[in-house]
Amino acid sequence: MNPNIPQTDRTRVVIVGAGFGGLRLARMLANRREFQVVIINRTNYHEFQPLYYQVATAGLEANSILFPLRAVFGDCENVHIRVTNVTGVRTADKAVDTDLGPIPYDYLVMATGADTNFFGQQNIIEKALPMKSVSEAIALRNRILQNFEDALSVETNDERDGLMDVVVVGGGPTGVELCGTLAEMKRTVLPSDYPELDFEMMQIYLIESGGELLGPMSENSHKKSEAYLRDLGVIVRLNTRVKDFDGKMVYMNDGTTIRSNNLIWAAGVKASPLAGLPAEVIGRGGRVTVNRFNQVQGFTDVFAIGDVAMMAEGDVWPNGHPQIAQPAIQQGKLLGKNLMKLLKSEPMQEFTYKDLGTMATIGRGLAVVDLPFLKFSGVLAWLTWLMVHLMAIVGVKNRLLILINWMWNYLSYDNSLRLIIRQKLPAGNFAHMQERVADTLVVNKQN
């Protein structure tokens, strides 16, 4: 196979990854005649990661948080998109190796993000439910809804408890938001869907190894988020670490156990650097060491932005910036400007992270917001969360779909997307497609 990217006299910038950082950079360069932009991504769409949990809990359909890359760059003749896996980089040859073949570059930008970190626990890798992609969120939704269907037919309370009870590991925004939404579903829509089940018996656990929820946020957010979750009936266990899971029992480091078939892992992330980089540039959590211009240590033509980049910024961020959307977006924007400066032989500008704040929603009408100048919680925080996330979505159509869903859910207590949808290949010889899907799953696990 051949990537078939036309050769031109323009400077070729190859961007691996179309997350927040990669997409922002590509948009910066899309209409610049000096550049040829090549975007390499495993899927043909951009994913809005902060709302994965709403797909997993049937609050939003997947297409609401996805945006086709070709719809973004359809009118840009200098942008070329290739949907494929990257197998490595050869910096000496200035080429990226992909399943389609090698793609040469003048400048390479890694915007490969991060994946679930299971901390090497093999049983949890095999049996827990991650949520770091839209496909994993859909799989989680299918699993949760199928469990309630199965719970109608089991014979013992032990089997029913295993199907209905949910254990979420990780007290960051994903874990907190997921537990809050599950608790709301338990109180509202699920009893009407499954009147034969006693949802008073359903338990939702949130396990956090640290001493508070939403660790990087303020003391007010720590206390309010925990209080909100406990009021919703979530069992919060702090200073507790999950050490094993056999598919039916969750084992904690203090010797206690929880009977559940459902362990949702939201406990941490690890970066996904490209294979072929020197070992000395890979730091803690797989992040790639970069300077204040996002250049990978030891290189002038290879950059890393977003979750995969580890940039020390003085005493404020000595261990790198938080692995959230804003640093990626800001780095992508500045790198676009700096690449233009490089072509003009002008000095580049150092990156300085502007912390715009952090927020998390806990349930219907409940959220916590930490802004640089103000910290607040409750209904106003929830409205702020709604507005910020709505405006951050790519595409007017997506914003409208999400707004309609949110308004309907709020007014009716009925998130009507509770559908179990599984992929089924048509009859025939589709072995090559199945092999490709299997290969992709293996690569995702390894990364």
Coordinates of C-alpha atoms in Angstrom, one line a residue:
M1 CA 0.0 0.0 0.0
N2 CA 1.0 3.6 -0.5
P3 CA -0.1 6.7 1.3
N4 CA -0.3 8.6 -2.0
I5 CA 0.4 12.0 -0.6
P6 CA 1.4 14.4 -3.4
Q7 CA 4.9 15.8 -3.4
T8 CA 5.1 19.6 -3.3
D9 CA 7.6 22.3 -2.5
R10 CA 5.6 23.2 0.6
T11 CA 7.0 22.3 4.1
R12 CA 5.3 19.1 5.1
V13 CA 4.0 19.0 8.7
V14 CA 2.9 15.5 9.8
I15 CA 0.5 15.5 12.8
V16 CA -0.1 12.2 14.4
G17 CA -3.3 12.3 16.4
A18 CA -6.5 14.4 16.0
G19 CA -7.4 15.1 19.6
F20 CA -7.6 18.6 21.0
G21 CA -4.0 19.6 20.4
G22 CA -3.6 18.0 17.0
L23 CA -6.9 19.4 15.7
R24 CA -6.0 22.9 16.9
L25 CA -2.6 22.8 15.3
A26 CA -4.0 21.5 12.0
R27 CA -6.6 24.3 11.9
M28 CA -3.9 26.8 12.5
L29 CA -2.0 25.6 9.5
A30 CA -4.8 24.5 7.2
N31 CA -5.0 27.7 5.1
R32 CA -1.3 28.6 5.1
R33 CA 0.1 28.2 1.6
E34 CA 3.6 27.6 3.1
F35 CA 2.6 24.2 4.6
Q36 CA 1.4 20.8 3.5
V37 CA -0.4 19.3 6.5
V38 CA -0.8 15.5 6.8
I39 CA -3.0 14.3 9.6
I40 CA -2.7 10.6 10.6
N41 CA -5.3 9.2 12.9
R42 CA -6.7 5.8 13.7
T43 CA -10.3 7.0 13.1
N44 CA -11.8 9.5 10.6
Y45 CA -13.2 11.7 13.4
H46 CA -12.3 13.9 16.3
E47 CA -13.7 12.8 19.7
F48 CA -14.8 15.1 22.5
Q49 CA -13.4 13.1 25.4
P50 CA -14.9 14.9 28.4
L51 CA -18.4 13.6 27.4
Y52 CA -17.5 9.9 27.0
Y53 CA -19.2 9.2 30.3
Q54 CA -22.5 10.6 28.9
V55 CA -22.3 8.2 26.0
A56 CA -21.6 5.3 28.4
T57 CA -24.7 6.2 30.5
A58 CA -27.0 6.7 27.5
G59 CA -27.3 10.5 28.0
L60 CA -25.8 11.2 24.6
E61 CA -25.5 9.3 21.3
A62 CA -22.0 8.8 20.1
N63 CA -22.4 10.9 17.0
S64 CA -23.1 14.0 19.2
I65 CA -19.5 14.0 20.5
L66 CA -17.8 13.0 17.2
F67 CA -16.9 15.3 14.3
P68 CA -15.6 14.0 10.9
L69 CA -12.2 15.3 10.1
R70 CA -13.0 15.6 6.4
A71 CA -15.9 17.9 7.3
V72 CA -13.4 20.2 9.1
F73 CA -10.8 20.3 6.3
G74 CA -12.9 19.6 3.2
D75 CA -12.1 22.9 1.6
C76 CA -8.3 22.8 2.4
E77 CA -6.3 21.6 -0.5
N78 CA -3.1 21.5 1.4
V79 CA -4.5 19.1 4.2
H80 CA -4.3 15.4 3.6
I81 CA -5.9 12.9 6.1
R82 CA -4.9 9.3 6.3
V83 CA -6.8 6.9 8.6
T84 CA -4.3 4.3 9.7
N85 CA -2.1 3.1 12.5
V86 CA 1.4 4.5 13.1
T87 CA 3.9 1.7 13.8
G88 CA 6.9 3.9 14.6
V89 CA 9.1 6.8 13.6
R90 CA 12.6 6.9 12.0
T91 CA 14.0 10.2 13.0
A92 CA 17.2 9.7 11.1
D93 CA 15.2 9.2 7.9
K94 CA 12.6 11.8 8.8
A95 CA 9.8 9.4 8.2
V96 CA 6.8 8.0 10.0
D97 CA 6.0 4.3 9.4
T98 CA 2.3 3.4 9.1
D99 CA 0.2 0.5 7.9
L100 CA -0.2 2.3 4.6
G101 CA 3.6 2.7 4.2
P102 CA 6.2 5.3 5.2
I103 CA 5.3 9.0 5.3
P104 CA 8.2 11.5 5.1
Y105 CA 8.1 14.7 7.0
D106 CA 9.8 18.0 7.4
Y107 CA 8.3 18.5 10.8
L108 CA 6.7 15.8 12.9
V109 CA 4.2 16.6 15.7
M110 CA 3.1 13.9 18.1
A111 CA -0.4 14.6 19.4
T112 CA -1.0 11.0 20.3
G113 CA -2.7 11.7 23.7
A114 CA -2.9 9.1 26.5
D115 CA -4.6 5.8 27.2
T116 CA -5.8 4.0 30.3
N117 CA -3.1 3.1 32.8
F118 CA -3.8 -0.2 34.5
F119 CA -0.5 -0.1 36.4
G120 CA 0.4 -3.5 35.1
Q121 CA -2.4 -5.4 36.8
Q122 CA -3.1 -8.2 34.3
N123 CA -6.5 -9.3 35.7
I124 CA -7.7 -5.8 35.6
I125 CA -6.4 -5.3 32.1
E126 CA -8.4 -8.3 31.0
K127 CA -11.6 -7.9 33.0
A128 CA -12.1 -4.3 33.8
L129 CA -14.1 -1.8 31.7
P130 CA -12.0 1.2 30.5
M131 CA -13.4 4.4 29.0
K132 CA -10.8 6.2 27.0
S133 CA -12.5 6.1 23.6
V134 CA -16.0 6.4 22.2
S135 CA -16.0 2.7 21.3
E136 CA -15.1 1.8 24.9
A137 CA -17.9 4.1 26.1
I138 CA -20.4 2.3 23.8
A139 CA -19.2 -1.1 25.0
L140 CA -19.7 0.1 28.6
R141 CA -23.2 1.3 27.8
N142 CA -24.0 -2.1 26.2
R143 CA -22.6 -3.9 29.2
I144 CA -24.5 -1.9 31.8
L145 CA -27.8 -2.2 30.0
Q146 CA -27.4 -5.9 29.2
N147 CA -26.7 -6.5 32.9
F148 CA -30.1 -5.2 33.8
E149 CA -31.7 -7.4 31.2
D150 CA -29.8 -10.4 32.5
A151 CA -30.6 -9.5 36.1
L152 CA -34.3 -10.2 35.3
S153 CA -33.6 -13.8 34.7
V154 CA -31.0 -14.9 37.3
E155 CA -32.1 -17.1 40.2
T156 CA -30.0 -15.9 43.1
N157 CA -29.5 -12.6 44.9
D158 CA -25.8 -13.1 44.6
E159 CA -25.9 -13.2 40.8
R160 CA -28.3 -10.2 40.8
D161 CA -26.0 -8.2 43.0
G162 CA -23.0 -9.0 40.7
L163 CA -24.9 -7.8 37.6
M164 CA -26.4 -4.6 39.1
D165 CA -23.7 -3.3 41.4
V166 CA -21.0 -1.1 39.9
V167 CA -17.5 -0.3 41.1
V168 CA -15.8 2.8 39.7
V169 CA -12.1 3.1 40.4
G170 CA -10.6 6.7 40.3
G171 CA -11.9 9.8 41.9
G172 CA -11.0 12.2 39.1
P173 CA -13.5 14.1 37.0
T174 CA -14.4 10.9 34.9
G175 CA -15.0 8.8 38.0
V176 CA -17.0 11.4 39.8
E177 CA -19.1 12.4 36.8
L178 CA -19.8 8.7 35.9
C179 CA -20.9 7.9 39.5
G180 CA -23.2 10.9 39.7
T181 CA -24.9 10.0 36.4
L182 CA -25.3 6.4 37.3
A183 CA -26.8 7.4 40.7
E184 CA -29.3 9.7 38.9
M185 CA -30.2 6.9 36.5
K186 CA -30.8 4.6 39.5
R187 CA -33.2 7.0 41.0
T188 CA -35.1 8.1 37.9
V189 CA -35.2 6.2 34.6
L190 CA -34.0 2.6 35.6
P191 CA -36.9 1.8 38.0
S192 CA -39.4 2.7 35.3
D193 CA -37.6 0.6 32.7
Y194 CA -37.2 -2.4 35.0
P195 CA -40.0 -2.4 37.5
E196 CA -39.3 -6.1 38.3
L197 CA -35.9 -5.1 39.8
D198 CA -35.4 -3.6 43.2
F199 CA -33.0 -0.7 42.6
E200 CA -32.8 0.0 46.4
M201 CA -30.5 -3.1 46.3
M202 CA -28.2 -1.6 43.6
Q203 CA -24.9 -0.2 45.0
I204 CA -22.6 2.2 43.3
Y205 CA -19.1 2.4 44.7
L206 CA -16.4 5.0 44.0
I207 CA -12.9 3.8 45.0
E208 CA -10.1 6.4 45.3
S209 CA -6.6 5.7 46.5
G210 CA -6.0 9.3 47.6
G211 CA -7.5 11.2 50.5
E212 CA -10.0 13.3 48.5
L213 CA -12.0 13.3 45.3
L214 CA -10.9 15.6 42.4
G215 CA -7.4 15.8 43.8
P216 CA -6.0 18.7 41.7
M217 CA -9.0 20.9 42.5
S218 CA -9.8 23.1 45.6
E219 CA -10.7 22.0 49.1
N220 CA -14.2 23.3 48.4
S221 CA -14.5 21.0 45.4
H222 CA -13.1 18.0 47.3
K223 CA -15.7 18.4 50.1
K224 CA -18.7 19.4 47.9
S225 CA -18.2 16.6 45.3
E226 CA -18.0 14.0 48.0
A227 CA -21.0 15.3 49.8
Y228 CA -23.1 15.5 46.6
L229 CA -22.2 11.9 45.7
R230 CA -23.0 10.6 49.2
D231 CA -26.4 12.4 49.1
L232 CA -27.0 10.6 45.8
G233 CA -26.4 7.3 47.5
V234 CA -22.9 6.6 46.1
I235 CA -20.6 4.7 48.5
V236 CA -17.3 6.6 48.5
R237 CA -14.2 4.9 49.8
L238 CA -11.1 7.1 50.1
N239 CA -7.5 5.9 50.8
T240 CA -8.4 2.6 49.3
R241 CA -6.7 0.8 46.4
V242 CA -8.1 -1.9 44.2
K243 CA -5.5 -4.7 44.0
D244 CA -7.3 -7.4 42.0
F245 CA -10.5 -8.3 40.1
D246 CA -11.5 -11.8 39.0
G247 CA -14.6 -10.8 37.1
K248 CA -16.9 -11.4 40.0
M249 CA -15.1 -10.0 43.1
V250 CA -13.2 -6.8 43.6
Y251 CA -10.3 -7.1 46.1
M252 CA -9.0 -4.1 48.0
N253 CA -5.7 -3.5 49.7
D254 CA -7.3 -3.4 53.1
G255 CA -8.5 -7.0 52.7
T256 CA -12.2 -6.1 52.0
T257 CA -14.1 -7.3 48.9
I258 CA -17.0 -6.1 46.8
R259 CA -19.3 -8.5 44.9
S260 CA -19.6 -7.1 41.4
N261 CA -19.1 -8.2 37.8
N262 CA -18.6 -4.5 36.8
L263 CA -15.3 -2.8 37.5
I264 CA -15.0 0.5 35.6
W265 CA -11.4 1.7 35.5
A266 CA -10.9 5.5 35.5
A267 CA -7.9 5.5 37.8
G268 CA -5.2 7.0 35.6
V269 CA -3.7 7.5 32.2
K270 CA -0.4 6.9 30.5
A271 CA 0.9 8.7 27.5
S272 CA 1.1 7.0 24.0
P273 CA 4.5 8.0 22.5
L274 CA 5.5 6.7 19.1
A275 CA 7.9 3.8 18.9
G276 CA 11.4 4.6 17.7
L277 CA 12.1 7.5 19.9
P278 CA 15.3 7.4 22.0
A279 CA 14.7 5.8 25.5
E280 CA 16.1 8.9 27.2
V281 CA 13.3 11.2 26.1
I282 CA 10.6 9.0 27.6
G283 CA 9.8 10.0 31.1
R284 CA 7.3 9.2 33.8
G285 CA 4.0 7.9 32.6
G286 CA 5.3 7.5 29.1
R287 CA 5.4 11.2 28.5
V288 CA 7.9 12.6 26.1
T289 CA 10.3 15.3 27.4
V290 CA 10.0 18.5 25.5
N291 CA 11.4 22.1 25.9
R292 CA 9.3 25.2 26.2
F293 CA 8.8 25.2 22.4
N294 CA 7.4 21.7 22.5
Q295 CA 10.5 20.3 20.7
V296 CA 11.3 16.8 21.8
Q297 CA 14.6 16.7 23.7
G298 CA 17.5 16.4 21.3
F299 CA 15.5 17.3 18.2
T300 CA 14.6 20.5 16.3
D301 CA 12.2 18.9 13.8
V302 CA 10.1 16.6 16.1
F303 CA 7.5 18.1 18.5
A304 CA 5.1 16.7 21.0
I305 CA 1.9 18.5 22.4
G306 CA -0.9 17.7 24.8
D307 CA -1.0 14.7 27.1
V308 CA 2.0 13.0 25.5
A309 CA 4.3 15.9 26.2
M310 CA 6.1 16.5 29.5
M311 CA 7.1 20.2 29.7
A312 CA 8.5 21.5 32.9
E313 CA 7.4 25.1 33.5
G314 CA 9.2 26.6 36.4
D315 CA 8.0 26.0 40.0
V316 CA 4.3 26.0 38.9
W317 CA 4.4 22.9 36.7
P318 CA 7.7 21.2 37.5
N319 CA 6.3 17.7 36.5
G320 CA 4.5 18.8 33.4
H321 CA 1.1 20.3 32.7
P322 CA -2.2 18.5 33.6
Q323 CA -3.3 15.9 31.0
I324 CA -6.5 17.8 30.1
A325 CA -7.8 19.6 27.0
Q326 CA -6.7 23.1 27.7
P327 CA -2.9 22.6 27.7
A328 CA -3.2 20.6 24.5
I329 CA -5.3 23.3 22.8
Q330 CA -3.0 26.1 23.9
Q331 CA 0.2 24.2 22.9
G332 CA -1.3 23.4 19.5
K333 CA -2.2 27.1 18.9
L334 CA 1.3 28.3 19.9
L335 CA 3.1 25.6 17.9
G336 CA 1.2 26.7 14.8
K337 CA 2.6 30.2 15.3
N338 CA 6.1 28.9 16.0
L339 CA 6.2 26.8 12.9
M340 CA 5.4 29.9 10.9
K341 CA 8.3 31.7 12.8
L342 CA 10.7 28.8 11.9
L343 CA 10.0 29.2 8.2
K344 CA 10.8 32.9 8.5
S345 CA 13.9 32.2 10.7
E346 CA 12.4 34.2 13.5
P347 CA 12.8 33.3 17.2
M348 CA 10.1 31.1 18.6
Q349 CA 7.9 32.0 21.5
E350 CA 8.1 29.9 24.7
F351 CA 5.0 28.3 25.9
T352 CA 3.3 29.5 29.1
Y353 CA 0.2 27.6 30.3
K354 CA -2.8 29.8 31.2
D355 CA -4.9 27.9 33.7
L356 CA -8.5 28.7 32.7
G357 CA -9.9 26.6 35.6
T358 CA -11.3 23.1 36.2
M359 CA -14.8 21.8 36.6
A360 CA -16.8 18.6 37.2
T361 CA -20.5 17.8 37.2
I362 CA -21.8 15.4 39.8
G363 CA -25.4 15.0 38.9
R364 CA -28.6 16.8 37.9
G365 CA -28.1 20.5 38.8
L366 CA -24.9 19.8 40.8
A367 CA -21.3 20.7 39.8
V368 CA -18.1 22.2 41.2
V369 CA -16.1 24.9 39.4
D370 CA -12.6 26.2 40.2
L371 CA -11.7 29.3 38.3
P372 CA -8.5 31.2 38.8
F373 CA -10.4 34.0 40.5
L374 CA -13.5 32.2 41.9
K375 CA -14.5 28.8 43.2
F376 CA -18.2 27.8 43.5
S377 CA -20.6 24.9 43.4
G378 CA -24.2 23.9 43.0
V379 CA -26.7 24.9 40.3
L380 CA -24.7 27.9 39.0
A381 CA -21.6 25.7 38.7
W382 CA -23.7 23.1 36.8
L383 CA -25.0 25.8 34.3
T384 CA -21.4 27.0 33.9
W385 CA -20.3 23.4 33.2
L386 CA -23.1 23.0 30.6
M387 CA -22.2 26.2 28.8
V388 CA -18.4 25.7 28.7
H389 CA -18.7 22.1 27.4
L390 CA -21.4 23.0 24.9
M391 CA -19.3 25.8 23.4
A392 CA -16.2 23.6 23.2
I393 CA -17.9 21.0 21.0
V394 CA -16.8 21.0 17.4
G395 CA -19.6 21.8 15.0
V396 CA -22.9 23.7 15.3
K397 CA -24.9 20.5 14.5
N398 CA -23.3 18.7 17.4
R399 CA -23.9 21.6 19.8
L400 CA -27.6 21.6 18.8
L401 CA -27.9 17.8 19.2
I402 CA -26.4 17.9 22.7
L403 CA -28.4 20.9 23.8
I404 CA -31.7 19.2 22.7
N405 CA -30.7 16.0 24.5
W406 CA -29.7 17.8 27.7
M407 CA -32.9 19.9 27.7
W408 CA -35.1 16.8 27.2
N409 CA -33.3 14.8 29.9
Y410 CA -33.6 17.7 32.3
L411 CA -37.3 18.3 31.7
S412 CA -38.4 14.7 31.4
Y413 CA -35.9 12.7 33.5
D414 CA -35.8 10.4 30.4
N415 CA -32.5 9.9 28.6
S416 CA -34.1 8.0 25.8
L417 CA -30.9 6.5 24.2
R418 CA -30.9 3.4 26.3
L419 CA -30.1 1.1 23.4
I420 CA -28.0 -2.0 23.3
I421 CA -26.2 -1.8 19.9
R422 CA -23.5 -4.3 18.9
Q423 CA -21.6 -4.5 15.7
K424 CA -22.5 -7.4 13.4
L425 CA -20.5 -8.2 10.2
P426 CA -22.6 -9.4 7.2
A427 CA -22.3 -12.9 6.0
G428 CA -19.3 -13.6 3.8
N429 CA -15.5 -13.6 3.9
F430 CA -14.7 -10.7 6.1
A431 CA -11.7 -12.3 7.8
H432 CA -9.4 -9.5 6.7
M433 CA -11.7 -6.9 8.4
Q434 CA -11.8 -9.0 11.6
E435 CA -8.0 -9.3 11.5
R436 CA -7.6 -5.5 11.1
V437 CA -10.0 -4.8 14.0
A438 CA -8.1 -7.3 16.2
D439 CA -4.8 -5.7 15.3
T440 CA -6.2 -2.3 16.2
L441 CA -7.4 -3.6 19.6
V442 CA -3.9 -5.1 20.3
V443 CA -2.2 -1.8 19.4
N444 CA -4.7 0.2 21.6
K445 CA -4.0 -2.2 24.5
Q446 CA -0.2 -1.9 24.0
N447 CA -0.4 1.9 23.9

